[in-house]
PDB file of C-alpha atoms in Angstrom:
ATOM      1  CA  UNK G   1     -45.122 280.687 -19.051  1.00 43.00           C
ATOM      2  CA  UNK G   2     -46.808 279.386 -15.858  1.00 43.00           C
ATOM      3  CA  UNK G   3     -46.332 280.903 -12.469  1.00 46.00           C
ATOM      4  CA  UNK G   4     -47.695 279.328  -8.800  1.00 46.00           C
ATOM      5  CA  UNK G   5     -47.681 282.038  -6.049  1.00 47.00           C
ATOM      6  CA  UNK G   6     -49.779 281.251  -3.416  1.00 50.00           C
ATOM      7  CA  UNK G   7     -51.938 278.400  -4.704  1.00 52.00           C
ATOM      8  CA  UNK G   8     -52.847 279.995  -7.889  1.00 52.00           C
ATOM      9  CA  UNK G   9     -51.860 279.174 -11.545  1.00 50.00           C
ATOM     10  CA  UNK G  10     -51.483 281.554 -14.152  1.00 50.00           C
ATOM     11  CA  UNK G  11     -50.542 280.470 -17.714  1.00 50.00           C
ATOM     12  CA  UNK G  12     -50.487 282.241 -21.023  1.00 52.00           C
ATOM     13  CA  UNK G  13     -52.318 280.418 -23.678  1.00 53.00           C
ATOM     14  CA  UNK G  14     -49.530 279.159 -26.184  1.00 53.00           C
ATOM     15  CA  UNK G  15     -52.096 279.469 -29.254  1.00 54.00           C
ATOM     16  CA  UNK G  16     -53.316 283.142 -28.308  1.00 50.00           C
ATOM     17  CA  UNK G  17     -52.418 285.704 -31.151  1.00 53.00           C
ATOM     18  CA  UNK G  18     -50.920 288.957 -29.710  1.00 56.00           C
ATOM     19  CA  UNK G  19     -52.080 291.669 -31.909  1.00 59.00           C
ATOM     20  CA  UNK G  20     -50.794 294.776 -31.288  1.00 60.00           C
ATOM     21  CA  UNK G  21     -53.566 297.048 -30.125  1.00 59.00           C
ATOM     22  CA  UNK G  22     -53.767 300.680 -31.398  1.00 65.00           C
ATOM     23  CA  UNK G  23     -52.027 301.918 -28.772  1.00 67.00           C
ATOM     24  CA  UNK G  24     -48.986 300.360 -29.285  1.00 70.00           C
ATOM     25  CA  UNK G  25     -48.958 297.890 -26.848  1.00 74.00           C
ATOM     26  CA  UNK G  26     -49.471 294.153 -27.226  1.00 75.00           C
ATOM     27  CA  UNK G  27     -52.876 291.709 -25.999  1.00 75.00           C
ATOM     28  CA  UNK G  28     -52.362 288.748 -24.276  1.00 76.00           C
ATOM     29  CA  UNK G  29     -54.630 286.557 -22.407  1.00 76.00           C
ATOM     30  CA  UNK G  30     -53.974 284.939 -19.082  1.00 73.00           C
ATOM     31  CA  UNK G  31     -56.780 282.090 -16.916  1.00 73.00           C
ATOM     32  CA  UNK G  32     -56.377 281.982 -13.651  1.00 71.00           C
ATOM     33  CA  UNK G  33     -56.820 277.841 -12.793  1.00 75.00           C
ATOM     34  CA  UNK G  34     -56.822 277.532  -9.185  1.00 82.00           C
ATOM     35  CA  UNK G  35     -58.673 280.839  -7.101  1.00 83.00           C
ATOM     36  CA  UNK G  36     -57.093 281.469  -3.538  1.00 87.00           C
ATOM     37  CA  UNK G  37     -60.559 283.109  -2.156  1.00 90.00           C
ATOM     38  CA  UNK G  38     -63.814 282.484  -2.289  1.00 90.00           C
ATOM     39  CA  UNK G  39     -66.234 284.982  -1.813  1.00 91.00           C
ATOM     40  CA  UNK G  40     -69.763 284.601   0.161  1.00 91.00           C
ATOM     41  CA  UNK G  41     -72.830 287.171   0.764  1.00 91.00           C
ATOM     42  CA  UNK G  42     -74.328 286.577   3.835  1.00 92.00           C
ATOM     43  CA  UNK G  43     -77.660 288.174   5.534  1.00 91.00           C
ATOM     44  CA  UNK G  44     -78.483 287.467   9.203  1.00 90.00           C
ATOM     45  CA  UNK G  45     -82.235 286.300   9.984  1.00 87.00           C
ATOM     46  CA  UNK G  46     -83.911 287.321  13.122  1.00 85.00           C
ATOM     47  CA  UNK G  47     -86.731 286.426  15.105  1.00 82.00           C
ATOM     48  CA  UNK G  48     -88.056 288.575  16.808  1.00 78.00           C
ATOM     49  CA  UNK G  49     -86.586 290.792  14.151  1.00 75.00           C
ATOM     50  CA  UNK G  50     -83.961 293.444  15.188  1.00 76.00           C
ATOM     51  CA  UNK G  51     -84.008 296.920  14.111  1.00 76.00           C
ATOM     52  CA  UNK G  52     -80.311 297.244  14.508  1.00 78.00           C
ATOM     53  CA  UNK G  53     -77.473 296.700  11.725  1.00 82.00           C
ATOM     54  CA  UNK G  54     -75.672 294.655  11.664  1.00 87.00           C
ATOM     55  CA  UNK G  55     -71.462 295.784  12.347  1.00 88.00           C
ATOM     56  CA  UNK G  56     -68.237 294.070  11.755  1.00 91.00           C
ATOM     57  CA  UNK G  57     -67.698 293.026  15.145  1.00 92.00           C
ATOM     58  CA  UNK G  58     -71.137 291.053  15.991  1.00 89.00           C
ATOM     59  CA  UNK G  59     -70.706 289.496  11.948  1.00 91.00           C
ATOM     60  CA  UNK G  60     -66.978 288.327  12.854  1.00 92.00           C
ATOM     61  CA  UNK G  61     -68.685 286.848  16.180  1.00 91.00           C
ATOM     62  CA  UNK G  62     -71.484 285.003  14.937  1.00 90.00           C
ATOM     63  CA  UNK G  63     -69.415 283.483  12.671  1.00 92.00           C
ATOM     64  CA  UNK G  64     -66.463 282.256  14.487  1.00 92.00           C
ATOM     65  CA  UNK G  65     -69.630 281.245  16.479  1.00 90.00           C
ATOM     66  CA  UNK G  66     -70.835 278.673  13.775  1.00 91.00           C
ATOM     67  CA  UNK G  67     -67.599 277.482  13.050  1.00 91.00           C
ATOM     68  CA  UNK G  68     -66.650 276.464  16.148  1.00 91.00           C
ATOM     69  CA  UNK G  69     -69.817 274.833  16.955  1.00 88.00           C
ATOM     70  CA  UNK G  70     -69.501 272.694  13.906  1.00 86.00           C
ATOM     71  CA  UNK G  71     -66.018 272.189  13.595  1.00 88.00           C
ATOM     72  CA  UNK G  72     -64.429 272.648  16.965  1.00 88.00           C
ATOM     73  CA  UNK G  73     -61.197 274.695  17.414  1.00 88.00           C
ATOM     74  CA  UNK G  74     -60.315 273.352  13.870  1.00 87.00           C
ATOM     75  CA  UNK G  75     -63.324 275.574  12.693  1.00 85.00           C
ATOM     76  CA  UNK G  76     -62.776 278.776  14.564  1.00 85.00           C
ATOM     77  CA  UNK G  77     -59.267 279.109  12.892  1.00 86.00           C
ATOM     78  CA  UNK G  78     -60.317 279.020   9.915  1.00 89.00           C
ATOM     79  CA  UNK G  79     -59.325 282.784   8.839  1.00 91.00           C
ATOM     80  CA  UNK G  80     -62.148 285.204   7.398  1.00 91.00           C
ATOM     81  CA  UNK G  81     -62.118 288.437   6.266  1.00 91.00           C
ATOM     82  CA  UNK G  82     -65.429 290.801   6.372  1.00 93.00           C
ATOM     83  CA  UNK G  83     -65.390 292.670   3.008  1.00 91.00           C
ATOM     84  CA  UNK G  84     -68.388 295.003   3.949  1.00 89.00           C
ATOM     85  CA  UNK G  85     -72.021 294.994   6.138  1.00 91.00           C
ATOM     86  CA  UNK G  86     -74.736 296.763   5.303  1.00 89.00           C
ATOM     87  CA  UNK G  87     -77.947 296.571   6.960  1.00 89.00           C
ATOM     88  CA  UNK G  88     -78.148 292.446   8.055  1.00 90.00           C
ATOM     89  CA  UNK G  89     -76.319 291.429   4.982  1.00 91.00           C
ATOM     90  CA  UNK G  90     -72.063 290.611   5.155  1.00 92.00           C
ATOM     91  CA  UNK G  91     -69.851 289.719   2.615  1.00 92.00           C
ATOM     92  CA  UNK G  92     -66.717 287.754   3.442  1.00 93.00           C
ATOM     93  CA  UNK G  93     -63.731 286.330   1.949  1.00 92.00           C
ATOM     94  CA  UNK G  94     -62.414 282.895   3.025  1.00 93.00           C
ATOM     95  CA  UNK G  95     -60.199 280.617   1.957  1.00 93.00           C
ATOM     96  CA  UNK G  96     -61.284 278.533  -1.352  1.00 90.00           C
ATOM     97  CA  UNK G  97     -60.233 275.172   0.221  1.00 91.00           C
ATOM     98  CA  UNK G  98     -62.487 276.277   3.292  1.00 89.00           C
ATOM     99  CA  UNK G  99     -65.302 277.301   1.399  1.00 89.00           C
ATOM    100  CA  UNK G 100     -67.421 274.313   1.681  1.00 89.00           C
ATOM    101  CA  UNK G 101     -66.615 274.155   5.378  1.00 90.00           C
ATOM    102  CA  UNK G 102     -67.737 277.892   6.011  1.00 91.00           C
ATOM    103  CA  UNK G 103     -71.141 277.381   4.119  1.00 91.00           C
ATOM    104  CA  UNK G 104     -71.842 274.343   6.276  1.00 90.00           C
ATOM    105  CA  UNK G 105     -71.271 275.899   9.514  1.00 90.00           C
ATOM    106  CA  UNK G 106     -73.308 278.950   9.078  1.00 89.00           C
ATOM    107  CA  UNK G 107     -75.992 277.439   7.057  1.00 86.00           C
ATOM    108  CA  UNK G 108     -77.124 275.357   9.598  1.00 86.00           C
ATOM    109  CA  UNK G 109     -76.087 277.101  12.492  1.00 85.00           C
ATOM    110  CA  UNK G 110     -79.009 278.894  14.909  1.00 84.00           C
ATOM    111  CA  UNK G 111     -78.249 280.804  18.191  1.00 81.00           C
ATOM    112  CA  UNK G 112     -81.122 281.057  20.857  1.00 82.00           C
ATOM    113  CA  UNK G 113     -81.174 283.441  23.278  1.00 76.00           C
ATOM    114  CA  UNK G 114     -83.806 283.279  26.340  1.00 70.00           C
ATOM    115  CA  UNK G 115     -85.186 287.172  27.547  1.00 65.00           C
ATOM    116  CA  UNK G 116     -87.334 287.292  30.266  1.00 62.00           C
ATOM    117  CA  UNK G 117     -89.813 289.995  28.050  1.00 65.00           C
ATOM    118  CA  UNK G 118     -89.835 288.465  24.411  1.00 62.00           C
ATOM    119  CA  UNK G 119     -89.303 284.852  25.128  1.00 70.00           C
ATOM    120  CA  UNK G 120     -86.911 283.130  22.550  1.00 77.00           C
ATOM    121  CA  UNK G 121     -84.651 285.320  20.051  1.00 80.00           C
ATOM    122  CA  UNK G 122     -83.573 283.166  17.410  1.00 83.00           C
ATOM    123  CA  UNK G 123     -80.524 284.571  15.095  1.00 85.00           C
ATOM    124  CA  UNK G 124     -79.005 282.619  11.913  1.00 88.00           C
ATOM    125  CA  UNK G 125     -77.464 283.300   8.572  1.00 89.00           C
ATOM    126  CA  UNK G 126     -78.928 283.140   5.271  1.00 90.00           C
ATOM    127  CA  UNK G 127     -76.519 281.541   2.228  1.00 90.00           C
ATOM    128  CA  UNK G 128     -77.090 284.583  -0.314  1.00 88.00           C
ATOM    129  CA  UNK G 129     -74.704 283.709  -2.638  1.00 86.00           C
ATOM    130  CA  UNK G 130     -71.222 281.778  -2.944  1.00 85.00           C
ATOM    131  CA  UNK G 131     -68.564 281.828  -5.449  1.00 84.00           C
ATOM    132  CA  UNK G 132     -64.866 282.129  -7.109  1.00 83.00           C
ATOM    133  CA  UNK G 133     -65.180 285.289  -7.630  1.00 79.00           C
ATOM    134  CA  UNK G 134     -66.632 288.790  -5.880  1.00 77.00           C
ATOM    135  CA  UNK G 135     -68.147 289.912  -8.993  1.00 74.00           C
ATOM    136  CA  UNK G 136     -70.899 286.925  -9.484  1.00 76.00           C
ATOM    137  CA  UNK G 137     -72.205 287.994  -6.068  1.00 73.00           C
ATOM    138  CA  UNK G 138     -73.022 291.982  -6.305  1.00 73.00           C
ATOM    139  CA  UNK G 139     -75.600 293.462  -8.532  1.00 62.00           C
ATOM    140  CA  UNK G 140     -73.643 295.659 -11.371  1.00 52.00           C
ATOM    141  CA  UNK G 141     -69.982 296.500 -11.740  1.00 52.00           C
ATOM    142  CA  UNK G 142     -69.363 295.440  -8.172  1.00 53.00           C
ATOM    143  CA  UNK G 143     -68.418 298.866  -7.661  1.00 56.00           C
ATOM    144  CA  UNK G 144     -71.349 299.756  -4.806  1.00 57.00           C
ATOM    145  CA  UNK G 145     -69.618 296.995  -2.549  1.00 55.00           C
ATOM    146  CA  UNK G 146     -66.787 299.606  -1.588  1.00 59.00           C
ATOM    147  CA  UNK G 147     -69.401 302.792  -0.556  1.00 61.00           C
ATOM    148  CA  UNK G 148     -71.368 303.436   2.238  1.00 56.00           C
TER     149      UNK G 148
END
Protein backbone atom coordinates (compact mmCIF):
# COMPACT_ATOMS: atom_id res chain seq x y z
CA UNK A 1 0.00 0.00 0.00
CA UNK A 2 1.63 3.37 -0.85
CA UNK A 3 -0.01 6.69 -0.31
CA UNK A 4 1.41 10.43 -1.64
CA UNK A 5 -0.34 13.31 0.26
CA UNK A 6 1.47 16.26 0.14
CA UNK A 7 4.92 15.24 -1.11
CA UNK A 8 5.37 12.43 1.22
CA UNK A 9 5.45 8.60 0.64
CA UNK A 10 4.33 6.15 2.95
CA UNK A 11 4.57 2.40 2.15
CA UNK A 12 4.12 -0.71 4.20
CA UNK A 13 6.97 -3.06 3.91
CA UNK A 14 5.56 -6.17 1.91
CA UNK A 15 8.05 -8.62 3.89
CA UNK A 16 7.15 -7.18 7.50
CA UNK A 17 5.52 -9.96 9.76
CA UNK A 18 2.42 -8.62 11.64
CA UNK A 19 2.40 -10.33 14.89
CA UNK A 20 -0.33 -9.77 16.88
CA UNK A 21 0.76 -7.90 19.97
CA UNK A 22 -0.67 -8.84 23.42
CA UNK A 23 -3.15 -6.54 23.24
CA UNK A 24 -4.92 -7.78 20.54
CA UNK A 25 -4.07 -5.58 17.99
CA UNK A 26 -1.74 -6.12 15.05
CA UNK A 27 2.21 -4.40 14.34
CA UNK A 28 2.99 -3.04 11.25
CA UNK A 29 5.74 -0.91 10.11
CA UNK A 30 5.50 2.09 7.86
CA UNK A 31 9.00 4.57 6.36
CA UNK A 32 8.24 7.67 5.55
CA UNK A 33 10.54 8.30 2.02
CA UNK A 34 10.18 11.80 1.17
CA UNK A 35 9.84 14.45 4.57
CA UNK A 36 7.66 17.65 3.79
CA UNK A 37 9.63 19.83 6.62
CA UNK A 38 12.75 20.32 7.63
CA UNK A 39 13.52 21.46 10.86
CA UNK A 40 16.46 24.08 11.87
CA UNK A 41 17.73 25.48 15.45
CA UNK A 42 18.87 28.74 15.14
CA UNK A 43 20.70 31.20 17.81
CA UNK A 44 21.23 34.90 16.99
CA UNK A 45 24.91 36.34 17.62
CA UNK A 46 25.39 39.82 18.78
CA UNK A 47 27.97 42.27 19.01
CA UNK A 48 27.80 44.36 21.22
CA UNK A 49 25.83 41.63 22.88
CA UNK A 50 22.12 42.29 23.78
CA UNK A 51 20.60 41.50 26.99
CA UNK A 52 17.21 41.16 25.46
CA UNK A 53 15.45 37.82 24.11
CA UNK A 54 14.92 37.25 21.50
CA UNK A 55 10.65 37.13 20.38
CA UNK A 56 8.81 35.77 17.47
CA UNK A 57 8.38 38.89 15.76
CA UNK A 58 12.18 40.28 15.53
CA UNK A 59 13.16 36.13 14.64
CA UNK A 60 10.41 36.17 11.72
CA UNK A 61 12.12 39.66 10.70
CA UNK A 62 15.61 38.89 10.62
CA UNK A 63 14.91 36.14 8.70
CA UNK A 64 12.73 37.22 5.95
CA UNK A 65 15.66 39.74 6.24
CA UNK A 66 18.35 37.16 5.02
CA UNK A 67 16.26 35.71 2.58
CA UNK A 68 15.50 38.46 0.75
CA UNK A 69 18.91 39.78 0.69
CA UNK A 70 20.13 36.58 -0.81
CA UNK A 71 17.44 35.53 -2.84
CA UNK A 72 15.36 38.53 -3.74
CA UNK A 73 11.52 38.45 -3.56
CA UNK A 74 11.93 34.72 -4.56
CA UNK A 75 13.59 34.34 -1.03
CA UNK A 76 11.27 36.29 1.18
CA UNK A 77 8.33 33.96 0.09
CA UNK A 78 9.70 31.27 0.99
CA UNK A 79 7.15 30.28 3.97
CA UNK A 80 8.59 29.63 7.63
CA UNK A 81 7.13 28.75 10.60
CA UNK A 82 8.79 29.70 14.19
CA UNK A 83 8.32 26.55 16.34
CA UNK A 84 9.60 28.25 19.62
CA UNK A 85 12.41 31.13 20.97
CA UNK A 86 13.99 31.00 23.92
CA UNK A 87 16.60 33.26 25.00
CA UNK A 88 18.65 34.07 21.34
CA UNK A 89 18.02 30.62 20.09
CA UNK A 90 14.75 29.86 17.35
CA UNK A 91 13.65 26.86 15.95
CA UNK A 92 11.82 26.89 12.64
CA UNK A 93 10.17 24.72 10.24
CA UNK A 94 10.58 25.25 6.46
CA UNK A 95 9.96 23.59 3.62
CA UNK A 96 12.39 20.43 2.86
CA UNK A 97 12.92 21.51 -0.80
CA UNK A 98 13.87 25.05 0.72
CA UNK A 99 16.05 23.85 3.24
CA UNK A 100 19.30 24.34 1.60
CA UNK A 101 18.16 27.77 0.48
CA UNK A 102 17.19 28.89 4.15
CA UNK A 103 20.63 27.70 5.62
CA UNK A 104 22.42 29.73 2.96
CA UNK A 105 20.70 32.89 3.51
CA UNK A 106 21.01 33.10 7.19
CA UNK A 107 24.34 31.57 7.47
CA UNK A 108 25.98 34.13 5.79
CA UNK A 109 23.81 36.87 6.34
CA UNK A 110 25.09 39.96 8.88
CA UNK A 111 23.02 43.14 9.64
CA UNK A 112 24.98 46.35 10.78
CA UNK A 113 23.50 48.90 12.48
CA UNK A 114 25.40 52.41 13.08
CA UNK A 115 24.49 54.16 16.90
CA UNK A 116 25.89 57.26 17.58
CA UNK A 117 27.00 55.80 21.45
CA UNK A 118 28.29 52.14 20.73
CA UNK A 119 29.52 52.47 17.23
CA UNK A 120 28.68 49.34 15.03
CA UNK A 121 26.02 46.60 16.27
CA UNK A 122 26.54 43.64 14.32
CA UNK A 123 23.56 40.86 14.48
CA UNK A 124 23.68 37.30 12.59
CA UNK A 125 22.50 33.77 13.00
CA UNK A 126 24.31 30.84 14.09
CA UNK A 127 23.47 27.26 12.06
CA UNK A 128 22.82 25.12 15.38
CA UNK A 129 21.54 22.29 13.88
CA UNK A 130 19.55 21.14 10.62
CA UNK A 131 17.60 18.16 9.82
CA UNK A 132 14.52 15.80 8.61
CA UNK A 133 13.30 15.59 11.58
CA UNK A 134 12.57 17.85 15.01
CA UNK A 135 13.76 15.20 17.21
CA UNK A 136 17.67 15.07 15.99
CA UNK A 137 17.77 18.75 16.98
CA UNK A 138 16.54 18.97 20.86
CA UNK A 139 18.34 17.43 23.72
CA UNK A 140 15.98 14.42 25.16
CA UNK A 141 12.48 13.37 24.23
CA UNK A 142 11.96 16.65 22.44
CA UNK A 143 9.39 17.20 24.88
CA UNK A 144 11.05 20.65 26.57
CA UNK A 145 10.61 22.30 22.99
CA UNK A 146 6.75 22.85 23.76
CA UNK A 147 7.28 24.62 27.59
CA UNK A 148 8.25 27.80 28.62
Amino acid sequence: MSATGSGQSFSKNPKAKRKPSSSGYEEASVTIRNPTWAYVHLELIQTPPSPTSLDAITARTYLTSALQQFFGLTGSAIPIDILKTARREVWIRVPQEDRGTVLAAVGGWVSTARSRNDGDAQTGWRVKGASEWLADLVAGNGSDLFED
